[in-house]
Amino acid sequence: MDMPRAVVIGSGIGGLTAALALHRSGWQVTVLERAESLEPVGAGIGLAPNAQRALDVVGLGDEIRSLAAWQGEGGMRAPSGRWLSRTDATAAAERFGGPLVLLHRSVLIDRIAARLPAYAVRTGCPGRLIDPGTAGGAPAVVATPAGTIAAELVVGADGIHSAVRTALFPDAPGPTYAGFTTWRVVVPAPDRPFPPHETWGRGALWGTQPLKDGRIYAYAAATASAGARAEDEKAELLRRFGDWHDPVPQIIAATAPEGILHNDVYRMDRPLPAFHRGRAVLAGDSAHAMAPTLGQGGNQAIEDGIVLAHHVAAGRDLGAGLAAYTADRLPRTAAVVRKADRVSRLMSLSSTPAVAVRDFLMSTVSRLGPGLVLRTFDGIADWCPPGDTYAAGTTTEAPGTRR
Ligand SMILES: Cc1cc2nc3c(=O)[nH]c(=O)nc-3n(C[C@H](O)[C@H](O)[C@H](O)COP(=O)(O)OP(=O)(O)OC[C@H]3O[C@@H](n4cnc5c(N)ncnc54)[C@H](O)[C@@H]3O)c2cc1C
């Protein structure tokens, strides 16, 4: 019997994960990427145990864990360097069945793409959904520069400003500005070792985390007007963060101005009515863009791909499968979007009294029990994928962890 055909629009983390999971579930997959190559932005990505378990389903979990640095032997600080909350990797592993890990995005993209058939990914090839296949048994249709493709399934994984989303739900509100902007850099490690940290100031934060290849991934956020840009981004980072504790000034000093990624944060604070229509379905930021304050946007995109492939495995009823996907994913991701917004609001506090109360509560709560960072991930990082990999008694555990 011919394999059913799926077209995935977008080859970010969400699109590639969906493509790999569908390929393993019996679909013939074509991924369309408008960029000329799969080179992702030069930044790190944190993967919590929920995404690692999702990657286990496609046989990638252990490989990714082995290429990543463990996060956790650090915690949250104030700009003076005072610790507000300590976290350790063992506690994270015990609470969630595995550690939080950090790796370069290119490693993740390369490893997922390497598991797809060579012919599956077409770069330099934008896709446009022209028919979601809502009429009876008619296929969905995607236009590309090389002609149209008819498919049993189309996955819109085309990111936050998704054209597939607009085509499926033209009346749904799009993403809105979260009130803050972000910077990301990858730099060589400073001379002196430092504990990984995320430091919260007045309407601003800075995080510094080691990658396994010896480099450092640092990210910063600050409340700002949408679209505001300084002429000299490095000078702007120095102005905002240059007097924060070590190693923040050293990281800024080591930063090449052309290596600074600067993105305003948009998120979908109002959920879509559904994640599918006809034979077309959304995954990743196109479905549920969220603020990065929980580091879960990519994690949820990975979950999406795995859950989608589970519900629409070749041979199953597609309509019922897509409805089950929406039923599984929409409430979960909407809750994560809301939680990320709550953390964004805390991060955005800027008046001296409000920040003092926030910092006092953070350190008090952390002294009384497990680190605040860990508690924030309850209900998120403990997620298990559907299907056999994590069915009772068949759990694949990360080395050295317990569930
Ligand atoms: C500062 C910051 C830090 C973050 N940190 C983390 C973190 O630590 N952990 C985490 O999980 N998440 C993090 N995120 C969120 C994460 O980056 C996103 O949620 C994730 O990359 C979304 O993946 P995606 O595949 O859905 O979309 P994208 O990565 O945006 O990919 C969409 C792809 O679709 C392509 N495309 C668009 N239109 C078309 C078209 N018409 N035809 C063909 N291709 C098209 C684009 O070129 C792109 O390659 C962070 C975000 C920010 C801003």
PDB file of N, CA and C in Angstrom, residues 22-71:
ATOM      1  N   LEU A  22       6.448  11.722  12.203  1.00  0.00           N
ATOM      2  CA  LEU A  22       5.510  11.226  11.182  1.00  0.00           C
ATOM      3  C   LEU A  22       6.189  10.183  10.299  1.00  0.00           C
ATOM      4  N   HIS A  23       7.426  10.445   9.937  1.00  0.00           N
ATOM      5  CA  HIS A  23       8.184   9.482   9.114  1.00  0.00           C
ATOM      6  C   HIS A  23       8.221   8.116   9.808  1.00  0.00           C
ATOM      7  N   ARG A  24       8.451   8.143  11.119  1.00  0.00           N
ATOM      8  CA  ARG A  24       8.526   6.876  11.862  1.00  0.00           C
ATOM      9  C   ARG A  24       7.151   6.246  12.062  1.00  0.00           C
ATOM     10  N   SER A  25       6.094   7.046  11.856  1.00  0.00           N
ATOM     11  CA  SER A  25       4.731   6.512  12.003  1.00  0.00           C
ATOM     12  C   SER A  25       4.137   6.096  10.677  1.00  0.00           C
ATOM     13  N   GLY A  26       4.943   6.018   9.633  1.00  0.00           N
ATOM     14  CA  GLY A  26       4.460   5.469   8.372  1.00  0.00           C
ATOM     15  C   GLY A  26       4.074   6.486   7.330  1.00  0.00           C
ATOM     16  N   TRP A  27       4.464   7.770   7.520  1.00  0.00           N
ATOM     17  CA  TRP A  27       4.139   8.793   6.528  1.00  0.00           C
ATOM     18  C   TRP A  27       5.335   9.043   5.608  1.00  0.00           C
ATOM     19  N   GLN A  28       5.018   9.361   4.360  1.00  0.00           N
ATOM     20  CA  GLN A  28       6.046   9.862   3.447  1.00  0.00           C
ATOM     21  C   GLN A  28       6.064  11.381   3.636  1.00  0.00           C
ATOM     22  N   VAL A  29       7.183  11.908   4.115  1.00  0.00           N
ATOM     23  CA  VAL A  29       7.197  13.303   4.572  1.00  0.00           C
ATOM     24  C   VAL A  29       8.050  14.180   3.663  1.00  0.00           C
ATOM     25  N   THR A  30       7.530  15.362   3.344  1.00  0.00           N
ATOM     26  CA  THR A  30       8.316  16.392   2.652  1.00  0.00           C
ATOM     27  C   THR A  30       8.306  17.640   3.525  1.00  0.00           C
ATOM     28  N   VAL A  31       9.508  18.152   3.826  1.00  0.00           N
ATOM     29  CA  VAL A  31       9.608  19.373   4.632  1.00  0.00           C
ATOM     30  C   VAL A  31      10.003  20.519   3.710  1.00  0.00           C
ATOM     31  N   LEU A  32       9.224  21.600   3.725  1.00  0.00           N
ATOM     32  CA  LEU A  32       9.534  22.779   2.909  1.00  0.00           C
ATOM     33  C   LEU A  32      10.098  23.870   3.818  1.00  0.00           C
ATOM     34  N   GLU A  33      11.262  24.383   3.479  1.00  0.00           N
ATOM     35  CA  GLU A  33      11.882  25.452   4.271  1.00  0.00           C
ATOM     36  C   GLU A  33      12.242  26.592   3.333  1.00  0.00           C
ATOM     37  N   ARG A  34      11.770  27.780   3.669  1.00  0.00           N
ATOM     38  CA  ARG A  34      12.016  28.912   2.761  1.00  0.00           C
ATOM     39  C   ARG A  34      13.458  29.394   2.819  1.00  0.00           C
ATOM     40  N   ALA A  35      14.135  29.194   3.961  1.00  0.00           N
ATOM     41  CA  ALA A  35      15.545  29.610   4.055  1.00  0.00           C
ATOM     42  C   ALA A  35      16.400  28.695   3.183  1.00  0.00           C
ATOM     43  N   GLU A  36      17.573  29.207   2.804  1.00  0.00           N
ATOM     44  CA  GLU A  36      18.427  28.444   1.887  1.00  0.00           C
ATOM     45  C   GLU A  36      19.115  27.270   2.572  1.00  0.00           C
ATOM     46  N   SER A  37      19.187  27.299   3.925  1.00  0.00           N
ATOM     47  CA  SER A  37      19.816  26.186   4.640  1.00  0.00           C
ATOM     48  C   SER A  37      19.089  25.968   5.958  1.00  0.00           C
ATOM     49  N   LEU A  38      19.470  24.891   6.659  1.00  0.00           N
ATOM     50  CA  LEU A  38      18.815  24.590   7.943  1.00  0.00           C
ATOM     51  C   LEU A  38      19.505  25.296   9.107  1.00  0.00           C
ATOM     52  N   GLU A  39      20.456  26.157   8.803  1.00  0.00           N
ATOM     53  CA  GLU A  39      21.224  26.824   9.864  1.00  0.00           C
ATOM     54  C   GLU A  39      20.286  27.610  10.794  1.00  0.00           C
ATOM     55  N   PRO A  40      20.165  27.188  12.072  1.00  0.00           N
ATOM     56  CA  PRO A  40      19.276  27.933  12.970  1.00  0.00           C
ATOM     57  C   PRO A  40      20.009  29.143  13.559  1.00  0.00           C
ATOM     58  N   VAL A  41      19.295  29.959  14.329  1.00  0.00           N
ATOM     59  CA  VAL A  41      19.950  31.115  14.956  1.00  0.00           C
ATOM     60  C   VAL A  41      21.056  30.623  15.887  1.00  0.00           C
ATOM     61  N   GLY A  42      22.114  31.414  16.013  1.00  0.00           N
ATOM     62  CA  GLY A  42      23.257  31.017  16.836  1.00  0.00           C
ATOM     63  C   GLY A  42      22.984  31.240  18.311  1.00  0.00           C
ATOM     64  N   ALA A  43      22.296  30.320  18.911  1.00  0.00           N
ATOM     65  CA  ALA A  43      21.948  30.464  20.326  1.00  0.00           C
ATOM     66  C   ALA A  43      21.780  29.084  20.938  1.00  0.00           C
ATOM     67  N   GLY A  44      21.717  29.054  22.250  1.00  0.00           N
ATOM     68  CA  GLY A  44      21.472  27.791  22.931  1.00  0.00           C
ATOM     69  C   GLY A  44      19.985  27.536  23.074  1.00  0.00           C
ATOM     70  N   ILE A  45      19.668  26.325  23.486  1.00  0.00           N
ATOM     71  CA  ILE A  45      18.265  26.009  23.808  1.00  0.00           C
ATOM     72  C   ILE A  45      18.257  25.056  24.997  1.00  0.00           C
ATOM     73  N   GLY A  46      17.411  25.362  25.968  1.00  0.00           N
ATOM     74  CA  GLY A  46      17.278  24.499  27.133  1.00  0.00           C
ATOM     75  C   GLY A  46      16.185  23.479  26.877  1.00  0.00           C
ATOM     76  N   LEU A  47      16.491  22.230  27.137  1.00  0.00           N
ATOM     77  CA  LEU A  47      15.470  21.176  27.000  1.00  0.00           C
ATOM     78  C   LEU A  47      15.213  20.557  28.364  1.00  0.00           C
ATOM     79  N   ALA A  48      13.983  20.629  28.788  1.00  0.00           N
ATOM     80  CA  ALA A  48      13.578  20.048  30.068  1.00  0.00           C
ATOM     81  C   ALA A  48      13.250  18.564  29.840  1.00  0.00           C
ATOM     82  N   PRO A  49      13.080  17.800  30.918  1.00  0.00           N
ATOM     83  CA  PRO A  49      12.817  16.368  30.746  1.00  0.00           C
ATOM     84  C   PRO A  49      11.591  16.059  29.891  1.00  0.00           C
ATOM     85  N   ASN A  50      10.599  16.954  29.853  1.00  0.00           N
ATOM     86  CA  ASN A  50       9.428  16.671  29.007  1.00  0.00           C
ATOM     87  C   ASN A  50       9.835  16.550  27.550  1.00  0.00           C
ATOM     88  N   ALA A  51      10.661  17.468  27.062  1.00  0.00           N
ATOM     89  CA  ALA A  51      11.080  17.395  25.654  1.00  0.00           C
ATOM     90  C   ALA A  51      12.061  16.245  25.445  1.00  0.00           C
ATOM     91  N   GLN A  52      12.889  15.986  26.437  1.00  0.00           N
ATOM     92  CA  GLN A  52      13.828  14.857  26.283  1.00  0.00           C
ATOM     93  C   GLN A  52      13.058  13.537  26.155  1.00  0.00           C
ATOM     94  N   ARG A  53      11.992  13.403  26.955  1.00  0.00           N
ATOM     95  CA  ARG A  53      11.194  12.172  26.859  1.00  0.00           C
ATOM     96  C   ARG A  53      10.496  12.089  25.503  1.00  0.00           C
ATOM     97  N   ALA A  54      10.061  13.249  25.003  1.00  0.00           N
ATOM     98  CA  ALA A  54       9.451  13.247  23.661  1.00  0.00           C
ATOM     99  C   ALA A  54      10.481  12.778  22.637  1.00  0.00           C
ATOM    100  N   LEU A  55      11.716  13.246  22.784  1.00  0.00           N
ATOM    101  CA  LEU A  55      12.758  12.835  21.837  1.00  0.00           C
ATOM    102  C   LEU A  55      13.107  11.352  21.987  1.00  0.00           C
ATOM    103  N   ASP A  56      12.897  10.804  23.174  1.00  0.00           N
ATOM    104  CA  ASP A  56      13.091   9.350  23.337  1.00  0.00           C
ATOM    105  C   ASP A  56      12.210   8.567  22.365  1.00  0.00           C
ATOM    106  N   VAL A  57      11.014   9.091  22.126  1.00  0.00           N
ATOM    107  CA  VAL A  57      10.053   8.367  21.281  1.00  0.00           C
ATOM    108  C   VAL A  57      10.597   8.201  19.857  1.00  0.00           C
ATOM    109  N   VAL A  58      11.386   9.185  19.413  1.00  0.00           N
ATOM    110  CA  VAL A  58      11.960   9.070  18.061  1.00  0.00           C
ATOM    111  C   VAL A  58      13.420   8.618  18.130  1.00  0.00           C
ATOM    112  N   GLY A  59      13.802   8.051  19.271  1.00  0.00           N
ATOM    113  CA  GLY A  59      15.131   7.442  19.399  1.00  0.00           C
ATOM    114  C   GLY A  59      16.270   8.429  19.535  1.00  0.00           C
ATOM    115  N   LEU A  60      15.943   9.686  19.907  1.00  0.00           N
ATOM    116  CA  LEU A  60      16.994  10.710  19.954  1.00  0.00           C
ATOM    117  C   LEU A  60      17.345  11.182  21.361  1.00  0.00           C
ATOM    118  N   GLY A  61      16.583  10.738  22.357  1.00  0.00           N
ATOM    119  CA  GLY A  61      16.736  11.286  23.699  1.00  0.00           C
ATOM    120  C   GLY A  61      18.151  11.145  24.243  1.00  0.00           C
ATOM    121  N   ASP A  62      18.682   9.928  24.211  1.00  0.00           N
ATOM    122  CA  ASP A  62      20.005   9.709  24.803  1.00  0.00           C
ATOM    123  C   ASP A  62      21.098  10.448  24.032  1.00  0.00           C
ATOM    124  N   GLU A  63      20.941  10.486  22.712  1.00  0.00           N
ATOM    125  CA  GLU A  63      21.943  11.194  21.907  1.00  0.00           C
ATOM    126  C   GLU A  63      21.975  12.680  22.289  1.00  0.00           C
ATOM    127  N   ILE A  64      20.821  13.266  22.427  1.00  0.00           N
ATOM    128  CA  ILE A  64      20.755  14.691  22.788  1.00  0.00           C
ATOM    129  C   ILE A  64      21.296  14.905  24.204  1.00  0.00           C
ATOM    130  N   ARG A  65      20.914  14.022  25.132  1.00  0.00           N
ATOM    131  CA  ARG A  65      21.432  14.182  26.501  1.00  0.00           C
ATOM    132  C   ARG A  65      22.953  14.121  26.515  1.00  0.00           C
ATOM    133  N   SER A  66      23.513  13.234  25.682  1.00  0.00           N
ATOM    134  CA  SER A  66      24.972  13.063  25.711  1.00  0.00           C
ATOM    135  C   SER A  66      25.686  14.270  25.103  1.00  0.00           C
ATOM    136  N   LEU A  67      24.992  15.058  24.304  1.00  0.00           N
ATOM    137  CA  LEU A  67      25.618  16.218  23.657  1.00  0.00           C
ATOM    138  C   LEU A  67      25.361  17.510  24.411  1.00  0.00           C
ATOM    139  N   ALA A  68      24.587  17.421  25.483  1.00  0.00           N
ATOM    140  CA  ALA A  68      24.151  18.624  26.184  1.00  0.00           C
ATOM    141  C   ALA A  68      24.861  18.751  27.522  1.00  0.00           C
ATOM    142  N   ALA A  69      24.913  19.985  28.018  1.00  0.00           N
ATOM    143  CA  ALA A  69      25.426  20.215  29.367  1.00  0.00           C
ATOM    144  C   ALA A  69      24.243  20.214  30.325  1.00  0.00           C
ATOM    145  N   TRP A  70      24.448  19.647  31.489  1.00  0.00           N
ATOM    146  CA  TRP A  70      23.390  19.686  32.501  1.00  0.00           C
ATOM    147  C   TRP A  70      23.259  21.104  33.033  1.00  0.00           C
ATOM    148  N   GLN A  71      22.020  21.537  33.202  1.00  0.00           N
ATOM    149  CA  GLN A  71      21.771  22.821  33.843  1.00  0.00           C
ATOM    150  C   GLN A  71      21.370  22.530  35.279  1.00  0.00           C
TER     151      GLN A  71
END
